[in-house]
CSV table of C-alpha atoms in Angstrom, one decimal:
chain,number,residue,atom,x,y,z
G,23,MET,CA,-40.1,-90.0,-31.7
G,24,ASN,CA,-40.8,-86.3,-30.8
G,25,GLY,CA,-40.5,-85.8,-35.1
G,26,ARG,CA,-37.2,-86.5,-34.6
G,27,SER,CA,-36.4,-89.0,-37.6
G,28,ASP,CA,-33.8,-92.0,-37.7
G,29,ARG,CA,-30.9,-90.2,-38.5
G,30,GLU,CA,-31.3,-87.3,-35.9
G,31,TRP,CA,-32.0,-90.1,-32.8
G,32,GLN,CA,-29.0,-92.2,-33.4
G,33,LEU,CA,-27.0,-89.3,-33.9
G,34,GLU,CA,-27.9,-87.5,-30.8
G,35,GLU,CA,-28.0,-91.0,-29.2
G,36,ILE,CA,-24.3,-91.4,-30.3
G,37,ASP,CA,-23.7,-88.0,-28.9
G,38,LEU,CA,-25.3,-88.8,-25.4
G,39,MET,CA,-22.9,-91.6,-25.2
G,40,THR,CA,-20.0,-89.5,-25.8
G,41,GLY,CA,-20.7,-87.2,-22.9
G,42,MET,CA,-21.2,-89.4,-20.9
G,43,VAL,CA,-18.9,-92.3,-21.1
G,44,GLU,CA,-14.8,-92.3,-20.6
G,45,GLU,CA,-13.4,-91.9,-24.2
G,46,ASP,CA,-11.5,-95.5,-23.9
G,47,GLU,CA,-14.9,-97.0,-23.1
G,48,PHE,CA,-17.1,-96.0,-26.6
G,49,GLU,CA,-15.8,-95.9,-30.4
G,50,TYR,CA,-18.1,-95.8,-33.1
G,51,LYS,CA,-18.1,-95.0,-37.1
G,52,ASP,CA,-20.0,-93.3,-39.0
G,53,GLU,CA,-19.5,-95.0,-43.2
G,54,ASP,CA,-22.6,-94.4,-45.8
G,55,GLY,CA,-25.2,-93.2,-43.3
G,56,ILE,CA,-24.9,-96.6,-40.8
G,57,ILE,CA,-23.3,-95.7,-37.6
G,58,SER,CA,-21.5,-98.7,-36.2
G,59,GLY,CA,-19.8,-99.3,-32.6
G,60,LYS,CA,-17.7,-101.0,-29.5
G,61,ILE,CA,-19.3,-100.1,-26.0
G,62,THR,CA,-16.6,-101.7,-23.5
G,63,CYS,CA,-18.3,-102.5,-20.2
G,64,VAL,CA,-16.1,-102.2,-16.7
G,65,PHE,CA,-17.3,-104.0,-13.7
G,66,ASP,CA,-15.4,-101.6,-10.4
G,67,GLN,CA,-17.1,-103.1,-7.4
G,68,GLU,CA,-15.7,-107.3,-6.9
G,69,VAL,CA,-17.4,-110.5,-6.8
G,70,ASP,CA,-18.2,-113.2,-4.5
G,71,ASP,CA,-17.6,-116.7,-4.6
G,72,VAL,CA,-17.5,-117.4,-8.6
G,73,TYR,CA,-14.5,-119.8,-9.8
G,74,LEU,CA,-13.8,-120.7,-13.3
G,75,VAL,CA,-12.8,-124.5,-13.1
G,76,GLY,CA,-12.1,-127.5,-14.9
G,77,LYS,CA,-11.4,-131.4,-15.4
G,78,ASN,CA,-8.5,-130.9,-13.7
G,79,PRO,CA,-9.4,-130.6,-9.8
G,80,GLU,CA,-6.4,-128.0,-9.3
G,81,PHE,CA,-8.2,-126.4,-12.6
G,82,GLU,CA,-9.9,-123.4,-9.9
G,83,GLU,CA,-9.5,-119.9,-10.8
G,84,ARG,CA,-12.0,-117.4,-8.5
G,85,ILE,CA,-13.0,-114.1,-10.0
G,86,ILE,CA,-12.2,-111.8,-7.8
G,87,LYS,CA,-14.2,-108.6,-10.8
G,88,TYR,CA,-15.5,-109.3,-14.0
G,89,PRO,CA,-13.1,-108.6,-16.7
G,90,PRO,CA,-14.3,-106.3,-19.4
G,91,VAL,CA,-17.1,-107.2,-21.2
G,92,TYR,CA,-17.3,-105.8,-25.2
G,93,VAL,CA,-20.6,-104.9,-26.9
G,94,HIS,CA,-20.7,-104.3,-31.2
G,95,PHE,CA,-23.3,-102.9,-32.0
G,96,VAL,CA,-24.5,-101.6,-35.1
G,97,LEU,CA,-27.4,-99.2,-36.6
G,98,PRO,CA,-29.7,-100.1,-38.9
G,99,SER,CA,-30.6,-96.7,-41.4
G,100,ARG,CA,-34.4,-97.6,-40.1
G,101,TYR,CA,-32.9,-97.4,-36.6
G,102,PRO,CA,-34.9,-97.1,-33.9
G,103,SER,CA,-38.7,-96.6,-35.6
G,104,GLU,CA,-38.6,-99.5,-37.0
G,105,GLU,CA,-35.5,-102.0,-36.6
G,106,GLY,CA,-33.8,-102.6,-33.8
G,107,PRO,CA,-29.3,-102.2,-33.6
G,108,LEU,CA,-27.3,-105.8,-34.3
G,109,ILE,CA,-26.0,-106.7,-31.3
G,110,ARG,CA,-22.4,-109.3,-30.9
G,111,ILE,CA,-21.3,-110.3,-26.8
G,112,GLU,CA,-17.5,-110.4,-27.2
G,113,ALA,CA,-16.0,-111.8,-24.0
G,114,SER,CA,-13.6,-114.6,-24.4
G,115,TRP,CA,-14.0,-115.8,-20.4
G,116,MET,CA,-17.9,-115.7,-20.6
G,117,PRO,CA,-19.5,-119.0,-21.0
G,118,VAL,CA,-22.1,-119.6,-23.7
G,119,LYS,CA,-25.3,-119.8,-21.3
G,120,LEU,CA,-24.3,-116.0,-20.3
G,121,LYS,CA,-23.8,-114.5,-23.7
G,122,LYS,CA,-27.5,-116.2,-24.7
G,123,VAL,CA,-29.0,-114.2,-21.9
G,124,ILE,CA,-27.2,-110.9,-22.1
G,125,GLU,CA,-28.0,-111.6,-26.3
G,126,ASP,CA,-31.6,-112.4,-25.6
G,127,GLN,CA,-31.9,-109.6,-23.3
G,128,ILE,CA,-30.9,-106.7,-25.2
G,129,GLU,CA,-33.1,-107.6,-28.0
G,130,GLN,CA,-36.4,-107.5,-26.0
G,131,ASP,CA,-34.9,-104.4,-24.3
G,132,CYS,CA,-34.8,-103.7,-28.7
G,133,ILE,CA,-38.6,-104.9,-29.6
G,134,SER,CA,-39.9,-102.9,-27.0
G,135,PRO,CA,-37.2,-99.4,-26.2
G,136,ASN,CA,-40.3,-96.8,-24.9
G,137,GLY,CA,-38.8,-94.2,-26.8
G,138,SER,CA,-35.6,-94.9,-24.7
G,139,PHE,CA,-32.2,-94.7,-26.0
G,140,LEU,CA,-30.8,-97.9,-25.8
G,141,LEU,CA,-26.7,-98.2,-26.6
G,142,PHE,CA,-26.5,-95.8,-22.7
G,143,GLY,CA,-28.7,-99.1,-20.7
G,144,PHE,CA,-26.5,-101.6,-22.9
G,145,ARG,CA,-24.5,-101.5,-20.5
G,146,MET,CA,-26.7,-102.1,-16.8
G,147,VAL,CA,-28.0,-105.0,-19.0
G,148,VAL,CA,-24.8,-106.3,-19.2
G,149,GLN,CA,-24.0,-106.1,-15.6
G,150,ASP,CA,-27.6,-107.3,-13.9
G,151,SER,CA,-27.2,-109.9,-16.9
G,152,MET,CA,-23.7,-110.9,-15.5
G,153,ASP,CA,-24.9,-110.8,-11.2
G,154,ASP,CA,-28.0,-112.9,-12.1
G,155,PHE,CA,-26.3,-115.3,-13.9
G,156,PHE,CA,-23.5,-116.1,-11.2
G,157,GLU,CA,-26.1,-115.7,-8.3
G,158,LYS,CA,-26.8,-119.3,-9.6
G,159,ASN,CA,-23.9,-120.5,-11.0
G,160,HIS,CA,-20.9,-120.0,-8.2
G,161,ARG,CA,-18.6,-122.5,-10.7
G,162,PHE,CA,-18.6,-123.0,-14.9
G,163,ASP,CA,-16.6,-125.0,-16.5
G,164,VAL,CA,-13.9,-123.1,-18.7
G,165,GLU,CA,-14.7,-125.7,-21.6
G,166,GLU,CA,-18.0,-124.4,-22.4
G,167,THR,CA,-16.2,-120.5,-22.6
G,168,PHE,CA,-14.7,-118.7,-26.4
G,169,GLY,CA,-11.9,-117.4,-27.5
G,170,VAL,CA,-8.6,-118.1,-25.3
G,171,PHE,CA,-9.5,-121.3,-23.4
G,172,GLU,CA,-11.6,-123.1,-25.9
G,173,GLU,CA,-8.2,-125.3,-26.1
G,174,HIS,CA,-5.7,-124.7,-23.0
G,175,GLN,CA,-5.6,-127.3,-20.0
G,176,ASN,CA,-2.6,-125.7,-18.9
G,177,PRO,CA,-3.8,-124.5,-15.7
G,178,GLN,CA,-0.7,-122.0,-15.3
G,179,ILE,CA,-2.1,-120.2,-18.6
G,180,PHE,CA,-5.6,-120.6,-17.8
G,181,ARG,CA,-4.9,-118.7,-14.2
G,182,ARG,CA,-2.3,-115.9,-16.2
G,183,LYS,CA,-5.1,-115.4,-18.9
G,184,ILE,CA,-7.6,-114.7,-15.6
G,185,VAL,CA,-4.9,-112.1,-13.5
G,186,GLU,CA,-4.1,-110.6,-16.8
G,187,MET,CA,-7.7,-109.7,-17.4
G,188,ALA,CA,-8.8,-108.3,-13.8
G,189,ASN,CA,-5.5,-106.6,-14.1
G,190,ASP,CA,-6.9,-104.4,-17.0
G,191,THR,CA,-10.1,-104.2,-15.6
G,192,ASP,CA,-8.4,-102.6,-12.7
G,193,MET,CA,-6.1,-100.3,-14.9
G,194,ARG,CA,-8.5,-99.4,-16.7
G,195,ILE,CA,-10.2,-97.8,-13.5
G,196,PHE,CA,-7.4,-97.2,-12.2
G,197,LYS,CA,-6.8,-94.6,-14.5
G,198,LYS,CA,-10.5,-92.5,-13.9
G,199,LYS,CA,-8.8,-91.9,-11.2
G,200,GLY,CA,-6.2,-90.1,-9.8
G,201,ALA,CA,-3.2,-90.9,-6.9
G,202,GLU,CA,0.1,-89.9,-5.3
G,203,CYS,CA,3.5,-91.8,-7.7
G,204,GLU,CA,5.8,-93.5,-4.6
G,205,ILE,CA,8.7,-92.1,-6.5
G,206,CYS,CA,8.2,-89.1,-6.9
G,207,ALA,CA,5.9,-88.0,-4.0
G,208,SER,CA,3.4,-86.5,-6.7
G,209,TYR,CA,-0.4,-86.3,-7.5
G,210,LYS,CA,-0.6,-87.6,-10.9
G,211,LYS,CA,-4.1,-88.1,-12.6
G,212,GLY,CA,-4.7,-91.9,-12.7
G,213,GLU,CA,-3.5,-92.0,-16.7
G,214,GLU,CA,0.1,-91.0,-17.0
G,215,PHE,CA,0.6,-93.9,-14.6
G,216,VAL,CA,2.3,-97.3,-15.9
G,217,ARG,CA,1.8,-100.9,-14.4
G,218,PHE,CA,4.6,-102.9,-14.9
G,219,PRO,CA,4.4,-106.3,-16.4
G,220,GLY,CA,4.4,-109.7,-14.4
G,221,CYS,CA,4.8,-107.9,-10.9
G,222,GLN,CA,2.2,-105.6,-11.6
G,223,HIS,CA,3.5,-102.3,-10.1
G,224,ILE,CA,2.3,-98.9,-10.4
G,225,PHE,CA,4.1,-96.1,-10.9
G,226,CYS,CA,3.6,-92.8,-12.9
G,227,ARG,CA,6.1,-92.7,-16.6
G,228,ASP,CA,7.6,-90.2,-15.5
G,229,CYS,CA,9.9,-92.3,-13.5
G,230,PHE,CA,10.2,-95.5,-15.1
G,231,LYS,CA,10.9,-93.4,-18.3
G,232,MET,CA,13.5,-92.0,-16.2
G,233,HIS,CA,14.9,-94.8,-14.1
G,234,PHE,CA,15.2,-96.5,-17.1
G,235,GLU,CA,17.0,-94.1,-19.5
G,236,HIS,CA,19.3,-93.3,-16.2
G,237,LYS,CA,20.3,-97.3,-17.2
G,238,ILE,CA,21.4,-96.9,-20.0
G,239,ASP,CA,23.4,-93.8,-19.7
G,240,SER,CA,25.1,-96.2,-17.4
G,241,GLN,CA,24.7,-98.8,-19.7
G,242,GLU,CA,23.9,-100.8,-17.2
G,243,LEU,CA,21.3,-103.4,-18.4
G,244,ASN,CA,21.6,-105.5,-15.5
G,245,GLY,CA,19.9,-103.2,-13.2
G,246,LEU,CA,17.4,-102.3,-15.8
G,247,THR,CA,14.4,-103.6,-13.8
G,248,CYS,CA,11.1,-102.6,-12.3
G,249,ILE,CA,11.3,-100.0,-9.9
G,250,GLY,CA,10.1,-101.7,-6.8
G,251,CYS,CA,11.6,-105.3,-7.6
G,252,ARG,CA,13.5,-107.3,-9.7
G,253,ASN,CA,11.3,-108.4,-12.0
G,254,GLU,CA,13.0,-107.2,-16.3
G,255,PRO,CA,10.9,-105.6,-18.6
G,256,THR,CA,9.8,-106.9,-21.5
G,257,GLU,CA,10.8,-105.2,-24.9
G,258,GLU,CA,7.5,-104.4,-26.0
G,259,PHE,CA,6.7,-102.4,-22.4
G,260,LEU,CA,10.6,-100.9,-23.1
G,261,ALA,CA,9.1,-99.6,-26.2
G,262,SER,CA,5.9,-98.1,-24.9
G,263,ILE,CA,7.7,-95.7,-22.1
G,264,LEU,CA,11.2,-95.1,-23.8
G,265,SER,CA,11.8,-93.0,-27.0
G,266,GLU,CA,12.6,-94.2,-30.7
G,267,GLU,CA,16.2,-92.9,-29.7
G,268,TYR,CA,16.9,-94.4,-25.7
G,269,PHE,CA,15.0,-97.9,-27.0
G,270,GLU,CA,17.7,-98.3,-30.0
G,271,ARG,CA,20.4,-97.4,-27.5
G,272,TYR,CA,18.9,-100.5,-25.5
G,273,LYS,CA,18.2,-103.0,-28.3
G,274,SER,CA,22.6,-101.7,-29.3
G,275,LEU,CA,23.3,-102.1,-25.8
G,276,GLN,CA,22.0,-105.8,-25.5
G,277,VAL,CA,24.1,-107.2,-28.6
G,278,ASP,CA,27.0,-105.8,-26.9
G,279,LEU,CA,26.1,-107.3,-24.1
G,280,ALA,CA,25.5,-110.3,-26.1
G,281,VAL,CA,28.9,-110.4,-27.3
G,282,HIS,CA,30.5,-110.0,-24.1
G,283,LYS,CA,28.9,-112.6,-22.8
G,284,GLY,CA,30.1,-114.5,-26.3
G,285,ASP,CA,26.8,-115.4,-27.1
G,286,LEU,CA,26.6,-113.5,-30.0
G,287,SER,CA,29.5,-112.4,-32.3
G,288,ILE,CA,29.0,-110.2,-35.5
G,289,CYS,CA,28.5,-110.9,-38.9
G,290,PRO,CA,31.9,-110.4,-40.6
G,291,ARG,CA,30.0,-110.3,-44.8
G,292,PRO,CA,30.9,-106.1,-44.9
G,293,ALA,CA,26.9,-105.6,-46.2
G,294,CYS,CA,25.4,-106.9,-43.1
G,295,GLN,CA,27.4,-107.2,-40.0
G,296,ASN,CA,23.8,-108.4,-37.7
G,297,PRO,CA,24.4,-110.0,-34.8
G,298,ALA,CA,25.1,-113.7,-35.0
G,299,LYS,CA,24.2,-116.5,-32.9
G,300,ILE,CA,27.2,-119.0,-31.9
G,301,THR,CA,25.5,-122.1,-32.2
G,302,ASN,CA,28.9,-124.5,-30.4
G,303,ARG,CA,30.9,-122.4,-28.5
G,304,ALA,CA,33.0,-125.7,-28.5
G,305,LYS,CA,33.7,-125.7,-32.9
G,306,ARG,CA,33.9,-122.3,-32.8
G,307,LEU,CA,30.8,-122.0,-34.9
G,308,ALA,CA,28.5,-118.8,-35.5
G,309,GLU,CA,25.4,-119.0,-37.8
G,310,CYS,CA,24.0,-115.4,-38.6
G,311,SER,CA,19.6,-115.4,-39.1
G,312,ASN,CA,20.3,-112.2,-41.5
G,313,CYS,CA,22.3,-113.5,-44.8
G,314,GLY,CA,23.0,-117.3,-43.3
G,315,MET,CA,26.6,-117.2,-43.5
G,316,CYS,CA,27.8,-119.7,-40.5
G,317,PHE,CA,31.4,-118.5,-39.8
G,318,CYS,CA,33.9,-119.5,-37.4
G,319,ILE,CA,33.6,-116.8,-34.8
G,320,SER,CA,37.8,-117.0,-34.7
G,321,CYS,CA,39.3,-116.1,-38.2
G,322,LYS,CA,35.5,-114.7,-39.4
G,323,ARG,CA,36.3,-116.7,-42.7
G,324,ALA,CA,33.5,-119.1,-44.0
G,325,TYR,CA,33.4,-122.4,-41.6
G,326,HIS,CA,35.4,-124.9,-41.5
G,327,ALA,CA,34.8,-127.4,-39.4
G,328,ILE,CA,38.1,-129.1,-37.9
G,329,GLU,CA,40.6,-127.4,-39.8
G,330,PRO,CA,42.4,-124.9,-37.8
G,331,CYS,CA,42.7,-120.9,-38.1
G,332,LYS,CA,44.9,-119.6,-40.7
G,333,PHE,CA,46.0,-116.0,-40.4
G,334,ARG,CA,48.3,-113.7,-42.6
G,335,LYS,CA,50.8,-112.4,-41.4
G,336,ASP,CA,49.6,-109.1,-41.7
G,337,GLU,CA,46.1,-109.7,-39.9
G,338,LYS,CA,47.4,-111.2,-37.3
G,339,GLU,CA,49.9,-107.1,-36.2
G,340,ASN,CA,47.2,-105.7,-37.0
G,341,VAL,CA,45.1,-107.6,-34.0
G,342,MET,CA,48.1,-107.9,-31.6
G,343,LYS,CA,48.9,-103.7,-32.6
G,344,GLU,CA,44.6,-102.9,-32.4
G,345,TRP,CA,45.2,-104.9,-28.6
G,346,GLU,CA,47.7,-103.3,-27.5
G,347,GLU,CA,47.0,-99.8,-28.7
G,348,SER,CA,43.3,-99.9,-26.9
G,349,SER,CA,41.7,-98.7,-23.8
G,350,HIS,CA,39.5,-101.8,-21.7
G,351,GLU,CA,36.4,-99.7,-23.0
G,352,GLN,CA,38.2,-99.4,-26.8
G,353,ARG,CA,38.7,-103.9,-26.5
G,354,LEU,CA,36.0,-104.3,-25.8
G,355,ILE,CA,34.2,-102.8,-28.7
G,356,MET,CA,36.8,-104.7,-30.5
G,357,SER,CA,35.9,-107.4,-29.0
G,358,LYS,CA,32.6,-108.0,-30.6
G,359,ARG,CA,34.2,-108.6,-33.6
G,360,TYR,CA,35.3,-111.8,-32.1
G,361,GLY,CA,33.0,-113.1,-30.5
G,362,GLY,CA,33.5,-111.9,-27.4
G,363,LEU,CA,35.8,-110.3,-25.8
G,364,LYS,CA,37.2,-114.2,-23.7
G,365,GLN,CA,37.1,-114.9,-27.1
G,366,LEU,CA,39.6,-112.5,-28.7
G,367,GLN,CA,42.1,-112.4,-25.0
G,368,ASN,CA,42.5,-116.7,-26.6
G,369,LEU,CA,43.1,-115.2,-29.9
G,370,VAL,CA,45.8,-112.7,-28.6
G,371,GLU,CA,47.5,-115.2,-26.5
G,372,MET,CA,47.5,-117.8,-30.0
G,373,PHE,CA,48.8,-113.9,-31.3
G,374,GLN,CA,51.1,-114.1,-28.3
G,375,ASN,CA,52.5,-117.3,-28.7
G,376,SER,CA,52.3,-117.8,-32.7
G,377,ASN,CA,55.1,-114.7,-32.1
G,378,TRP,CA,57.2,-115.9,-28.8
G,379,PHE,CA,57.3,-120.0,-31.5
G,380,GLU,CA,58.4,-117.9,-34.7
G,381,GLU,CA,61.2,-115.7,-33.0
G,382,ASN,CA,62.7,-118.4,-30.1
G,383,SER,CA,62.0,-121.9,-31.5
G,384,LYS,CA,63.1,-123.3,-34.7
G,385,PRO,CA,61.3,-126.3,-36.3
G,386,CYS,CA,62.9,-130.1,-36.3
G,387,PRO,CA,63.7,-130.7,-39.8
G,388,LYS,CA,62.6,-133.6,-39.6
G,389,CYS,CA,59.1,-133.8,-37.8
G,390,ARG,CA,58.8,-130.0,-37.3
G,391,VAL,CA,58.3,-129.6,-34.1
G,392,PRO,CA,59.1,-126.3,-32.8
G,393,ILE,CA,61.9,-126.7,-30.6
G,394,GLU,CA,63.0,-123.9,-28.1
G,395,LYS,CA,66.9,-123.2,-27.3
G,396,ILE,CA,67.3,-122.4,-23.4
G,397,GLU,CA,70.0,-122.5,-23.3
G,398,GLY,CA,73.8,-125.4,-24.7
G,399,CYS,CA,75.8,-125.4,-27.7
G,400,HIS,CA,74.2,-125.4,-31.2
G,401,LYS,CA,74.0,-129.2,-31.5
G,402,MET,CA,69.9,-130.3,-30.8
G,403,HIS,CA,68.1,-133.1,-30.1
G,404,CYS,CA,64.4,-133.3,-30.7
G,405,THR,CA,62.9,-136.3,-28.4
G,406,LYS,CA,59.5,-136.6,-30.1
G,407,CYS,CA,61.9,-137.9,-33.1
G,408,ASP,CA,65.1,-139.0,-32.0
G,409,CYS,CA,66.7,-136.2,-35.0
G,410,TYR,CA,70.1,-134.3,-33.7
G,411,PHE,CA,70.0,-131.0,-36.0
G,412,CYS,CA,72.1,-128.1,-36.0
G,413,TRP,CA,70.6,-125.0,-35.2
G,414,LEU,CA,72.7,-122.4,-36.3
G,415,CYS,CA,71.9,-123.9,-40.9
G,416,GLY,CA,69.1,-126.8,-39.1
G,417,LYS,CA,70.9,-129.3,-40.7
G,418,VAL,CA,70.4,-133.3,-39.5
G,419,LEU,CA,73.0,-134.4,-38.1
G,420,ASP,CA,74.7,-137.7,-37.5
G,421,LYS,CA,73.6,-139.8,-34.7
G,422,GLU,CA,77.2,-142.2,-33.9
G,423,ASN,CA,78.9,-138.2,-33.8
G,424,PRO,CA,76.3,-134.7,-34.4
G,425,TYR,CA,79.8,-132.9,-33.1
G,426,GLY,CA,81.6,-133.6,-36.6
G,427,HIS,CA,79.6,-131.5,-38.6
G,428,PHE,CA,81.0,-128.4,-36.0
G,429,ASN,CA,84.3,-129.9,-37.2
G,430,VAL,CA,84.5,-130.6,-41.0
G,431,SER,CA,87.0,-127.9,-42.3
G,432,GLY,CA,85.6,-124.9,-44.7
G,433,GLY,CA,81.9,-125.3,-43.3
G,434,GLU,CA,79.8,-122.8,-42.5
G,435,CYS,CA,79.3,-124.0,-39.2
G,436,GLU,CA,83.2,-125.3,-38.2
G,437,GLY,CA,84.4,-123.9,-35.0
G,438,ARG,CA,80.5,-122.2,-34.7
G,439,LEU,CA,79.1,-124.9,-31.5
G,440,PHE,CA,78.9,-122.4,-28.8
G,441,GLU,CA,78.9,-119.4,-30.7
G,442,GLY,CA,77.1,-116.8,-29.2
G,443,VAL,CA,77.7,-118.8,-26.4
G,444,VAL,CA,81.3,-118.3,-25.8
G,445,PRO,CA,82.4,-114.7,-27.2
G,446,LEU,CA,83.9,-115.4,-31.1
G,447,GLU,CA,86.7,-113.1,-30.6
G,448,ASP,CA,88.3,-114.8,-27.3
G,449,PHE,CA,87.1,-118.8,-28.6
G,450,GLU,CA,90.2,-120.9,-29.7
G,451,GLU,CA,89.3,-121.4,-33.0
G,452,ASP,CA,92.6,-124.1,-33.7
G,453,GLU,CA,90.8,-127.4,-34.1
G,454,GLU,CA,92.9,-129.7,-32.6
G,455,GLU,CA,93.2,-128.1,-29.6
G,456,PHE,CA,89.3,-127.2,-29.6
G,457,GLN,CA,89.0,-131.2,-29.8
G,458,PHE,CA,91.1,-131.7,-26.6
G,459,VAL,CA,89.7,-129.2,-24.7
G,460,PHE,CA,85.9,-131.6,-25.5
G,461,ASP,CA,88.0,-134.7,-25.3
G,462,ASP,CA,89.1,-133.9,-22.2
G,463,PHE,CA,86.0,-132.1,-20.4
G,464,LEU,CA,84.4,-135.2,-21.0
G,465,ASP,CA,87.5,-138.0,-19.5
G,466,ASP,CA,87.7,-139.9,-16.5
G,467,GLU,CA,88.9,-138.0,-13.1
G,468,ASP,CA,91.6,-140.3,-13.2
G,469,ASP,CA,92.9,-139.4,-16.9
G,470,ASP,CA,96.7,-138.0,-16.6
G,471,ASP,CA,95.8,-135.7,-19.0
G,472,ASP,CA,93.3,-133.7,-17.3
G,473,VAL,CA,94.4,-130.4,-17.1
G,474,PRO,CA,93.2,-126.9,-15.2
G,475,VAL,CA,90.1,-124.8,-16.6
G,476,GLU,CA,92.1,-121.9,-16.4
G,477,GLY,CA,95.0,-123.1,-18.0
G,478,MET,CA,92.9,-123.5,-20.9
G,479,TYR,CA,90.7,-120.5,-21.1
G,480,GLY,CA,91.9,-118.1,-17.8
G,481,PRO,CA,89.4,-117.2,-14.9
G,482,ASP,CA,87.5,-115.2,-16.9
G,483,TYR,CA,86.1,-118.3,-18.6
G,484,LEU,CA,85.5,-120.5,-15.5
G,485,ARG,CA,81.8,-119.1,-15.1
G,486,TYR,CA,80.5,-120.7,-18.3
G,487,TRP,CA,80.8,-124.1,-17.8
G,488,ASP,CA,78.6,-123.6,-14.2
G,489,GLU,CA,76.2,-121.8,-16.4
G,490,PHE,CA,75.8,-124.4,-19.5
G,491,PRO,CA,77.0,-127.7,-17.9
G,492,SER,CA,77.7,-131.4,-19.7
G,493,GLU,CA,74.7,-133.4,-20.9
G,494,ASP,CA,76.1,-136.0,-18.9
G,495,ASP,CA,74.3,-135.8,-15.5
G,496,SER,CA,77.2,-137.2,-13.9
G,497,VAL,CA,79.5,-134.6,-14.7
G,498,ALA,CA,80.2,-131.6,-13.2
G,499,LEU,CA,82.1,-128.7,-12.6
G,500,LYS,CA,82.7,-127.8,-9.0
G,501,LEU,CA,85.2,-125.2,-8.6
G,502,THR,CA,87.3,-124.7,-5.5
G,503,ASP,CA,88.7,-121.9,-3.3
G,504,GLY,CA,92.9,-122.1,-2.4
G,505,GLN,CA,96.3,-120.5,-4.5
G,506,ASP,CA,95.3,-121.9,-8.1
G,507,ARG,CA,91.4,-123.0,-9.1
G,508,GLU,CA,91.1,-125.8,-10.8
G,509,SER,CA,88.2,-128.0,-12.9
G,510,GLN,CA,87.5,-130.9,-10.2
G,511,PHE,CA,84.9,-134.0,-11.8
G,512,VAL,CA,82.6,-135.6,-9.6
């Protein structure tokens, strides 16, 4: 060793490796006088007629290029004068027999080093050993391999792993060279390029970064794909390209999009506010994976199963006011609190219907069904329970004489059967005349007591009978042109 100590020899050999091998292909550490490290062997040339096979005839994949092989080493303190290096081969795809061949060959070279540096020669030993092995063994059983393929029986998984390792080799080789980006047409070092997972398109990092940032700025997550195709990126890939700020914006937009689609809701607990998955849309059930709360996506209260949602009046008013005063963008933000835009629209519609019923209907005093009064007098009939009641006071009326309620002397509804329909100041409040008019209107057409409508009310009030016809469909009012306008019943 020309008078050099073991330590000097080791340091010189490490310096040689550092200067002659790519930075990402050699790494080492020096602790307590013991040097250890890893050599990555990458092979550029293509391989001829080499296949990995399995029990299934379809379980076969050709090796286009050797995947990387890793040589782990430890240099003992008395290397190389008295001891050889400790070697371990790592290659999950490699047959056990081949690993044994390489390790035996390295051990043989270490016995008689002939005053040469060994570490640099390991790469050549691995290359030559693989060439010799595959020249004699064009096919080898996958079950003889270590690592990721040891338990896999799915051919698709097997192929994917092989392709991933081959692509890793290609990318390592590509990064050592330079190329022109197809997007920006700039010539850059290989290390400035990245490969899109899945489709394997390669473009420069800057172009990918600008493309993704533009889509995030414009909130076009559907367009957040590979520049060369429609493949979607993984979160890991995006995190490796985007700044921390843009990646957080991307994740926030993802949540917004999921909420907008109705896939997620926001946990109503003030201390949580995390996205919660809607586990059953029909039952309006959402469950927060952060705090575990199960809640109704409509009312945001603890889940209440088939029980109807309960909203306070001020809650309804606040939701309606916020909805009416918000722009489209603001409504999208608002919808995140209610399980998405569609869910919020349904809620607003429900509130609108509820408000309308409160303002334009009254509950039946017997069955409580809301009833709307469109036209006619204040005697109401519930078709569900066959109850007659007064629209003004809500009292149940006698079925045999429902109109008698409006003739009770001193009653609060006396003479108010048509209140609001016929102006009160012009309505004759005399009980006898009112009863006569009502009875006459329902009389037979041959009744001699029939009198002209104009004679009873005057010409200004004839139109009210047209607008509010009798409940009896067999009775209709017809006005004829002539010297005198009078009522005819047909």
